[in-house]
Amino acid sequence: MEEEGVDNRAVKRLDSERDPNQKNRQRFGSRSGVLSIEEFFEDQEVPSWRKQLTFRAFFVSFWLSILFSFIVMKLNLTTGIIPSLNVSAGLLGFFFVKSWTKFLERSGLLKQPFTRQENTVIQTCVVASSGIAFSGGFGTYLFGMSERIAHKASGSRDFKDPSLGWMIGFLFVVSFLGLFSVVPLRKIMIIDFKLTYPSGTATAHLINSFHTPRGAALAKKQVRLLGRFFSVSFLWGFFQWFFTSADGCGFSHFPTFGLKAYANKFYFDFSATYIGVGMICPHIINVSVLVGGIISWGIMWPLIEEKKGQWYSEKLRSDDLSGLEGYKVFIAIAIILGDGLYNFFKVLTRTLSGLFDQLQRRRETEDFSTENSSRSELSYDDARRKQLFLKDQIPIWFAIGGYVVIAVVSINTLPHIFPQLKWYYIFVIYIFAPVLAFCNAYGCGLTDWSLASTYGKLAIFTIGAWAGPSRGGIIAGLSACGVMMNIVSTASDLTQDFKTGYLTLASPRSMFVSQVVGTTMGCIISPCVFWLFYKAFDDLGLPTGEYPAPNAVLFRNMSVLGVEGASSLPKNCLTLCYIFFATSILINLIKDLIPKKWARFIPLPMAMAIPFYIGPYFAIDMSLGSLILFVWQKLNRTKAEAFGPAVASGLICGDGIWTLPNSILALAGVKAPICMKFLSRSTNARVDKFLGS
């Protein structure tokens, strides 16, 4: 069996230099003449699960976790679009530890070589840690509880401001349950059902390729290119800072297409981050975001604004939800709910159908196949992977006991953090949570799509409506969303990591420990990073600020909608919401029914909804990134596929890490020396008249 990422010339050369185990190849059905992945690594000893968990792995993971937490936090607080950073984590982990071991090897101090299993531990730990920056709700439900967001939304009387202490405590009592809920099902998911987990499989192939001669050489070039664009992006962020001494100043407010277009959020803001995001995201995502921006800010909002005085009062502030702001927020929510609900039932249907087929097939296999004949069908790779995957068992009593203990602690602790979230709400959530965690993990294995935020939104509406307006239903719904999101998100992440570990021969125990360590890091690092943003930027969460946190407003208003209903919406807003909710479902249905060659050109409603509230300025950046990659692929597809992710990661990481010194400067009260601002003709005329006099 031949896998991607292996240097065939190196494989054949090694084949001629050694004498592989021919007996095993014949027994397990390997192709003659070409080594498979595990035959290539056959001479390398697989370290025990304890030796896979090295100090250097967790040391590197810690610093990479800080880097990626800043990146995810910035994306969370600007648009909420977060691309997969698995490739970047695996690549940087390989580079740093490989450099470490090379130095020790030259010094004669190297005791343990760097293996692909250790590389997998690093990648797992970093992704688990930075994942808390998303599932922790710092740009969604958690920040949506704050007074700052409450004043922008309706229902402002019910709020809880962020505090470092309770945020860390909250994450510690809710972030580990999902890990224990899926541990007993790892064999069923990975070996029996053979679920694909596309991202986990792609990451495993990447890590396997790093540890081949040609793959290591390619990784070195990728890291070099990533470093160059990291430097360019960081220095560009630093350069831009000099021109931002006041609000509305600097390159990020450049009226690229004119002042009229700028007033409707159509401008290029020179963001290296979102150019990089555009290079990583599929082209259809970038097109969808741009189309959504054109429909909303280019057509709908100008037309609705003309109805001022008829549909809503002219005296309202621009950010009042009874005016134009209400249409922006609730129509975006309608699209998101329509898309989320459709995909929830779609994935649930596929999950149940796939589960039924798997159980039926398994029953037939047990009836008609003997143990020896089933083993003879396994390739050498699959037999070796299965043997090592089943070697280090995680006891079921440990998983069940861990879930029960953490659930009991959580049920007793959370009502002290959120008095509105009663213990019996949490108890009901924890009864259904393992089933929902399994559904999300299974669906992710089939479609590579985690519906964690959708499950969170369901919790908002159910718990919020249960609590009602008189018993703090808004905060109860948002906090219940956090409990649910953390459980189902970490469950699918761990199962994905089990798949990566299965394909790289990393022990399930080392994967579990790495996920626990990464989650622990994330429970401390992510709140600290958010706290830095919260204290450094007074305009955090404001639509005119650098970090508008649009999803916090949307989640808050979903909770308000679930608790108080739609009575406070402006005229015709509810009708428009129904239309866009149905349109979102219809677009998804058409996309699934027509042939794939045409379906790939239909925009995605969820992506289209994002600019409805915050504007399409970031879509210009993403479209530019997409265009750069598209042209590069036309000129040289091989190089674009090999180095595109490295260039994009460099742009994202450099601009992302600039937020650290930028935050420190803001906390210290250091302001930029220059304000570069672009004025309208009338303002310019007044300035000229003043200067002339």
Coordinates of N, CA and C in Angstrom, one line a residue, residues 356-524:
F356 N -25.8 2.8 11.3 CA -26.6 1.6 11.0 C -25.9 0.7 10.0
D357 N -25.3 1.3 9.0 CA -24.6 0.5 7.9 C -23.4 -0.2 8.5
Q358 N -22.7 0.6 9.4 CA -21.5 0.0 10.0 C -21.8 -1.2 10.9
L359 N -22.9 -1.0 11.7 CA -23.3 -2.1 12.6 C -23.8 -3.3 11.8
Q360 N -24.5 -3.1 10.7 CA -25.0 -4.1 9.8 C -23.8 -4.9 9.2
R361 N -22.8 -4.1 8.7 CA -21.7 -4.7 8.0 C -20.9 -5.5 9.0
R362 N -20.8 -5.0 10.3 CA -20.0 -5.7 11.3 C -20.7 -7.0 11.7
R363 N -22.0 -7.0 11.7 CA -22.8 -8.2 12.0 C -22.6 -9.3 10.9
E364 N -22.6 -8.8 9.7 CA -22.4 -9.8 8.5 C -20.9 -10.3 8.6
T365 N -20.0 -9.4 8.9 CA -18.6 -9.9 9.0 C -18.4 -11.0 10.1
E366 N -19.1 -10.7 11.2 CA -19.0 -11.7 12.3 C -19.6 -13.0 11.9
D367 N -20.6 -13.0 11.1 CA -21.4 -14.2 10.7 C -20.6 -15.0 9.7
F368 N -19.9 -14.4 8.8 CA -19.4 -15.1 7.6 C -17.8 -15.1 7.6
S369 N -17.2 -14.5 8.5 CA -15.7 -14.4 8.5 C -15.1 -15.0 9.7
T370 N -14.1 -15.8 9.6 CA -13.4 -16.2 10.8 C -12.3 -15.2 11.1
E371 N -11.7 -15.4 12.3 CA -10.7 -14.4 12.7 C -9.5 -14.5 11.8
N372 N -9.1 -15.7 11.4 CA -7.9 -15.8 10.5 C -8.1 -15.2 9.2
S373 N -9.3 -15.4 8.6 CA -9.5 -14.8 7.3 C -9.6 -13.3 7.3
S374 N -10.2 -12.8 8.4 CA -10.2 -11.3 8.5 C -8.9 -10.7 8.7
R375 N -8.0 -11.4 9.4 CA -6.6 -10.9 9.5 C -5.9 -10.9 8.2
S376 N -6.1 -11.9 7.4 CA -5.4 -12.1 6.2 C -5.7 -10.9 5.2
E377 N -6.9 -10.3 5.4 CA -7.3 -9.2 4.5 C -6.6 -7.9 4.9
L378 N -6.0 -7.8 6.1 CA -5.4 -6.6 6.5 C -4.0 -6.4 5.8
S379 N -3.7 -5.2 5.4 CA -2.4 -4.8 4.8 C -1.4 -4.8 6.0
Y380 N -0.2 -4.8 5.6 CA 0.9 -4.8 6.7 C 0.7 -3.5 7.5
D381 N 0.4 -2.4 6.9 CA 0.3 -1.1 7.6 C -0.9 -1.2 8.6
D382 N -2.0 -1.7 8.2 CA -3.2 -1.7 9.0 C -3.0 -2.7 10.2
A383 N -2.4 -3.8 9.9 CA -2.1 -4.8 11.0 C -1.2 -4.2 12.0
R384 N -0.2 -3.6 11.6 CA 0.8 -3.0 12.6 C 0.1 -1.9 13.4
R385 N -0.6 -1.0 12.7 CA -1.3 0.1 13.4 C -2.3 -0.4 14.4
K386 N -3.1 -1.4 14.0 CA -4.1 -2.0 14.9 C -3.4 -2.6 16.1
Q387 N -2.3 -3.3 15.9 CA -1.6 -4.0 17.0 C -1.2 -3.0 18.0
L388 N -0.6 -1.9 17.6 CA 0.0 -0.9 18.5 C -1.2 0.0 19.1
F389 N -2.2 0.2 18.3 CA -3.3 1.0 18.8 C -4.1 0.3 20.0
L390 N -4.1 -1.0 19.9 CA -4.8 -1.8 20.9 C -3.9 -2.2 22.1
K391 N -2.6 -1.9 21.9 CA -1.6 -2.3 22.9 C -1.8 -1.5 24.2
D392 N -1.9 -0.2 24.1 CA -2.0 0.6 25.3 C -3.4 1.0 25.6
Q393 N -4.1 0.2 26.3 CA -5.5 0.4 26.6 C -5.7 1.5 27.7
I394 N -6.8 2.3 27.5 CA -7.3 3.2 28.6 C -8.5 2.6 29.2
P395 N -8.4 2.2 30.5 CA -9.5 1.4 31.1 C -10.8 2.1 31.0
I396 N -11.9 1.4 30.8 CA -13.2 2.0 30.7 C -13.6 2.6 32.0
W397 N -13.3 1.9 33.2 CA -13.6 2.4 34.5 C -13.0 3.8 34.7
F398 N -11.8 4.0 34.1 CA -11.1 5.3 34.3 C -11.9 6.4 33.6
A399 N -12.4 6.1 32.3 CA -13.1 7.1 31.6 C -14.4 7.4 32.2
I400 N -15.2 6.4 32.6 CA -16.5 6.6 33.2 C -16.4 7.3 34.6
G401 N -15.4 6.8 35.4 CA -15.1 7.4 36.7 C -14.7 8.9 36.6
G402 N -13.8 9.2 35.6 CA -13.4 10.5 35.3 C -14.6 11.4 35.0
Y403 N -15.5 10.9 34.1 CA -16.6 11.7 33.7 C -17.5 12.0 34.9
V404 N -17.8 11.0 35.7 CA -18.7 11.2 36.8 C -18.1 12.2 37.8
V405 N -16.8 12.0 38.1 CA -16.2 12.9 39.1 C -16.2 14.3 38.7
I406 N -15.8 14.6 37.4 CA -15.8 15.9 36.9 C -17.2 16.5 36.8
A407 N -18.2 15.7 36.4 CA -19.6 16.1 36.3 C -20.1 16.6 37.7
V408 N -19.8 15.8 38.7 CA -20.2 16.1 40.1 C -19.6 17.4 40.5
V409 N -18.3 17.6 40.3 CA -17.6 18.8 40.7 C -18.2 20.0 39.9
S410 N -18.4 19.8 38.6 CA -19.0 20.9 37.8 C -20.4 21.3 38.2
I411 N -21.2 20.3 38.5 CA -22.6 20.6 38.9 C -22.6 21.4 40.2
N412 N -21.6 21.2 41.1 CA -21.6 21.9 42.4 C -20.9 23.2 42.2
T413 N -20.0 23.4 41.2 CA -19.2 24.6 41.1 C -19.9 25.7 40.2
L414 N -20.4 25.3 39.1 CA -20.9 26.2 38.1 C -22.0 27.2 38.7
P415 N -23.0 26.7 39.5 CA -23.9 27.6 40.1 C -23.3 28.7 40.9
H416 N -22.1 28.5 41.5 CA -21.5 29.5 42.2 C -20.9 30.6 41.3
I417 N -20.5 30.2 40.1 CA -19.9 31.1 39.1 C -21.1 31.8 38.4
F418 N -22.1 31.1 38.0 CA -23.3 31.6 37.3 C -24.5 31.2 38.2
P419 N -25.0 32.1 39.1 CA -26.2 31.7 39.9 C -27.4 31.4 39.1
Q420 N -27.5 32.0 37.9 CA -28.6 31.8 37.0 C -28.7 30.4 36.4
L421 N -27.5 29.7 36.4 CA -27.4 28.4 35.8 C -27.6 27.4 37.0
K422 N -28.8 26.9 37.1 CA -29.2 26.0 38.3 C -28.6 24.7 38.1
W423 N -28.4 24.0 39.2 CA -27.7 22.7 39.1 C -28.4 21.7 38.3
Y424 N -29.8 21.7 38.3 CA -30.5 20.8 37.5 C -30.5 21.0 36.0
Y425 N -30.2 22.3 35.6 CA -29.9 22.5 34.2 C -28.7 21.8 33.7
I426 N -27.6 21.9 34.6 CA -26.3 21.2 34.3 C -26.5 19.7 34.3
F427 N -27.2 19.2 35.2 CA -27.4 17.8 35.3 C -28.1 17.2 34.1
V428 N -29.1 17.9 33.5 CA -29.7 17.5 32.3 C -28.8 17.5 31.1
I429 N -28.0 18.6 31.1 CA -27.0 18.7 30.0 C -26.0 17.5 30.0
Y430 N -25.6 17.2 31.2 CA -24.6 16.1 31.3 C -25.2 14.7 31.1
I431 N -26.5 14.6 31.2 CA -27.1 13.3 30.8 C -27.0 13.1 29.3
F432 N -27.4 14.2 28.6 CA -27.4 14.1 27.1 C -26.0 14.3 26.4
A433 N -25.1 14.9 27.2 CA -23.8 15.3 26.6 C -23.0 14.2 25.9
P434 N -22.9 13.0 26.6 CA -22.2 11.9 25.9 C -22.7 11.5 24.6
V435 N -24.1 11.5 24.5 CA -24.7 11.1 23.2 C -24.4 12.2 22.1
L436 N -24.5 13.4 22.5 CA -24.2 14.5 21.6 C -22.8 14.6 21.2
A437 N -21.9 14.3 22.2 CA -20.4 14.2 21.9 C -20.1 13.1 20.9
F438 N -20.8 12.0 21.1 CA -20.6 10.9 20.2 C -21.0 11.3 18.8
C439 N -22.2 11.9 18.7 CA -22.8 12.3 17.4 C -21.8 13.3 16.7
N440 N -21.3 14.2 17.5 CA -20.4 15.2 16.9 C -19.1 14.6 16.4
A441 N -18.6 13.7 17.3 CA -17.3 13.0 16.9 C -17.5 12.1 15.7
Y442 N -18.6 11.4 15.6 CA -18.9 10.5 14.5 C -19.1 11.3 13.2
G443 N -19.9 12.4 13.4 CA -20.2 13.2 12.2 C -18.9 13.9 11.7
C444 N -18.0 14.3 12.6 CA -16.7 14.8 12.2 C -15.9 13.8 11.4
G445 N -16.0 12.6 11.9 CA -15.2 11.5 11.2 C -15.7 11.3 9.8
L446 N -17.0 11.5 9.5 CA -17.6 11.3 8.2 C -17.4 12.6 7.3
T447 N -17.6 13.8 7.9 CA -17.7 15.0 7.1 C -16.6 16.0 7.3
D448 N -15.8 15.8 8.4 CA -14.7 16.7 8.8 C -15.3 18.0 9.3
W449 N -16.5 18.0 9.8 CA -17.3 19.2 10.2 C -17.7 19.0 11.6
S450 N -17.1 19.8 12.5 CA -17.6 19.8 13.9 C -18.7 20.8 14.0
L451 N -19.8 20.4 14.6 CA -21.0 21.3 14.8 C -21.1 21.8 16.3
A452 N -19.9 22.0 16.9 CA -19.9 22.4 18.3 C -20.7 23.7 18.5
S453 N -20.5 24.7 17.7 CA -21.3 25.9 17.9 C -22.8 25.7 17.7
T454 N -23.2 24.8 16.8 CA -24.6 24.5 16.6 C -25.2 23.9 17.8
Y455 N -24.5 22.9 18.4 CA -25.0 22.3 19.7 C -25.0 23.4 20.8
G456 N -24.1 24.3 20.8 CA -24.1 25.4 21.7 C -25.3 26.3 21.6
K457 N -25.7 26.6 20.3 CA -26.9 27.4 20.1 C -28.1 26.7 20.5
L458 N -28.2 25.4 20.3 CA -29.4 24.7 20.8 C -29.5 24.8 22.3
A459 N -28.3 24.8 23.0 CA -28.4 24.9 24.5 C -28.8 26.3 24.9
I460 N -28.4 27.3 24.1 CA -28.9 28.7 24.4 C -30.4 28.8 24.4
F461 N -31.0 28.2 23.3 CA -32.5 28.3 23.2 C -33.2 27.5 24.2
T462 N -32.7 26.2 24.4 CA -33.5 25.3 25.3 C -33.3 25.8 26.8
I463 N -32.1 26.0 27.3 CA -31.9 26.4 28.7 C -32.4 27.8 28.9
G464 N -32.2 28.7 27.9 CA -32.7 30.1 28.1 C -34.2 30.1 28.2
A465 N -34.9 29.4 27.4 CA -36.3 29.4 27.4 C -36.8 28.7 28.7
W466 N -36.1 27.6 29.2 CA -36.5 27.0 30.4 C -36.3 27.9 31.6
A467 N -35.2 28.7 31.6 CA -35.0 29.6 32.7 C -36.0 30.8 32.7
G468 N -36.2 31.3 31.5 CA -37.2 32.4 31.3 C -36.5 33.8 31.7
P469 N -37.2 34.9 31.4 CA -36.6 36.2 31.7 C -36.5 36.6 33.2
S470 N -37.4 36.0 34.0 CA -37.4 36.4 35.4 C -36.3 35.7 36.2
R471 N -35.7 34.6 35.7 CA -34.7 33.9 36.4 C -33.3 34.0 35.7
G472 N -33.0 35.1 35.0 CA -31.7 35.3 34.4 C -31.5 34.3 33.2
G473 N -32.5 34.2 32.4 CA -32.4 33.2 31.2 C -31.3 33.6 30.2
I474 N -31.0 34.9 30.1 CA -30.0 35.3 29.1 C -28.6 34.7 29.5
I475 N -28.2 34.9 30.8 CA -26.9 34.4 31.2 C -27.0 32.9 31.4
A476 N -28.1 32.3 31.8 CA -28.2 30.9 31.9 C -28.0 30.2 30.5
G477 N -28.6 30.8 29.5 CA -28.5 30.3 28.1 C -27.1 30.4 27.6
L478 N -26.4 31.5 27.8 CA -25.0 31.7 27.3 C -24.1 30.8 28.1
S479 N -24.2 30.6 29.4 CA -23.3 29.7 30.1 C -23.6 28.3 29.7
A480 N -24.8 27.9 29.5 CA -25.2 26.5 29.1 C -24.5 26.3 27.7
C481 N -24.5 27.3 26.8 CA -23.9 27.2 25.5 C -22.4 26.8 25.7
G482 N -21.7 27.5 26.7 CA -20.3 27.2 27.0 C -20.1 25.8 27.4
V483 N -21.0 25.3 28.3 CA -20.8 23.9 28.8 C -20.9 22.9 27.7
M484 N -22.0 23.1 26.8 CA -22.2 22.2 25.7 C -21.1 22.3 24.7
M485 N -20.7 23.5 24.3 CA -19.6 23.7 23.3 C -18.3 23.0 23.7
N486 N -17.9 23.2 24.9 CA -16.7 22.6 25.4 C -16.7 21.1 25.3
I487 N -17.8 20.5 25.7 CA -17.9 19.0 25.7 C -17.8 18.5 24.3
V488 N -18.7 18.9 23.4 CA -18.7 18.3 22.1 C -17.5 18.7 21.3
S489 N -16.9 19.9 21.5 CA -15.7 20.3 20.7 C -14.5 19.4 21.1
T490 N -14.2 19.3 22.4 CA -13.1 18.5 22.9 C -13.2 17.0 22.5
A491 N -14.5 16.5 22.5 CA -14.7 15.1 22.1 C -14.3 14.9 20.7
S492 N -14.7 15.7 19.8 CA -14.4 15.5 18.4 C -12.9 15.7 18.1
D493 N -12.3 16.7 18.9 CA -10.9 17.0 18.7 C -10.0 15.7 19.2
L494 N -10.4 15.1 20.3 CA -9.7 14.0 20.8 C -9.8 12.8 19.8
T495 N -11.0 12.5 19.3 CA -11.2 11.4 18.4 C -10.4 11.7 17.1
Q496 N -10.3 12.9 16.6 CA -9.5 13.3 15.5 C -8.0 13.0 15.8
D497 N -7.6 13.3 17.0 CA -6.2 13.0 17.4 C -5.9 11.5 17.5
F498 N -6.9 10.7 18.0 CA -6.7 9.3 18.0 C -6.5 8.8 16.6
K499 N -7.2 9.3 15.6 CA -7.0 8.9 14.2 C -5.5 9.3 13.7
T500 N -5.1 10.5 14.1 CA -3.7 10.9 13.7 C -2.7 10.0 14.4
G501 N -2.9 9.7 15.7 CA -2.0 8.8 16.4 C -2.0 7.4 15.8
Y502 N -3.2 6.9 15.4 CA -3.3 5.6 14.8 C -2.5 5.5 13.5
L503 N -2.4 6.6 12.7 CA -1.7 6.5 11.5 C -0.2 6.9 11.6
T504 N 0.2 7.3 12.8 CA 1.6 7.6 13.1 C 2.2 6.7 14.1
L505 N 1.4 5.7 14.6 CA 1.8 4.8 15.6 C 2.0 5.4 17.0
A506 N 1.4 6.6 17.2 CA 1.4 7.2 18.5 C 0.4 6.5 19.4
S507 N 0.8 6.2 20.6 CA -0.1 5.5 21.5 C -1.4 6.3 21.9
P508 N -2.5 5.6 22.0 CA -3.7 6.3 22.5 C -3.5 7.0 23.9
R509 N -2.7 6.4 24.7 CA -2.4 7.0 26.0 C -1.7 8.3 25.9
S510 N -0.7 8.3 25.0 CA 0.1 9.5 24.8 C -0.8 10.6 24.2
M511 N -1.7 10.2 23.3 CA -2.6 11.2 22.7 C -3.6 11.8 23.8
F512 N -4.1 10.9 24.7 CA -5.0 11.3 25.7 C -4.3 12.3 26.7
V513 N -3.1 11.9 27.1 CA -2.3 12.7 28.0 C -1.9 14.1 27.4
S514 N -1.5 14.0 26.1 CA -1.2 15.2 25.4 C -2.4 16.2 25.3
Q515 N -3.6 15.6 25.0 CA -4.8 16.4 24.9 C -5.1 17.0 26.3
V516 N -4.9 16.2 27.4 CA -5.2 16.7 28.7 C -4.2 17.9 29.1
V517 N -2.9 17.7 28.8 CA -1.9 18.7 29.0 C -2.2 20.0 28.2
G518 N -2.5 19.8 26.9 CA -2.9 20.9 26.0 C -4.1 21.7 26.5
T519 N -5.1 20.9 26.9 CA -6.3 21.5 27.5 C -6.0 22.3 28.7
T520 N -5.2 21.8 29.6 CA -4.8 22.5 30.8 C -4.1 23.8 30.5
M521 N -3.1 23.7 29.5 CA -2.5 24.9 29.1 C -3.5 25.9 28.6
G522 N -4.4 25.5 27.8 CA -5.4 26.4 27.2 C -6.3 27.0 28.2
C523 N -6.6 26.3 29.3 CA -7.5 26.8 30.3 C -6.8 28.0 31.1
I524 N -5.5 28.1 31.0 CA -4.7 29.2 31.6 C -4.3 30.2 30.6

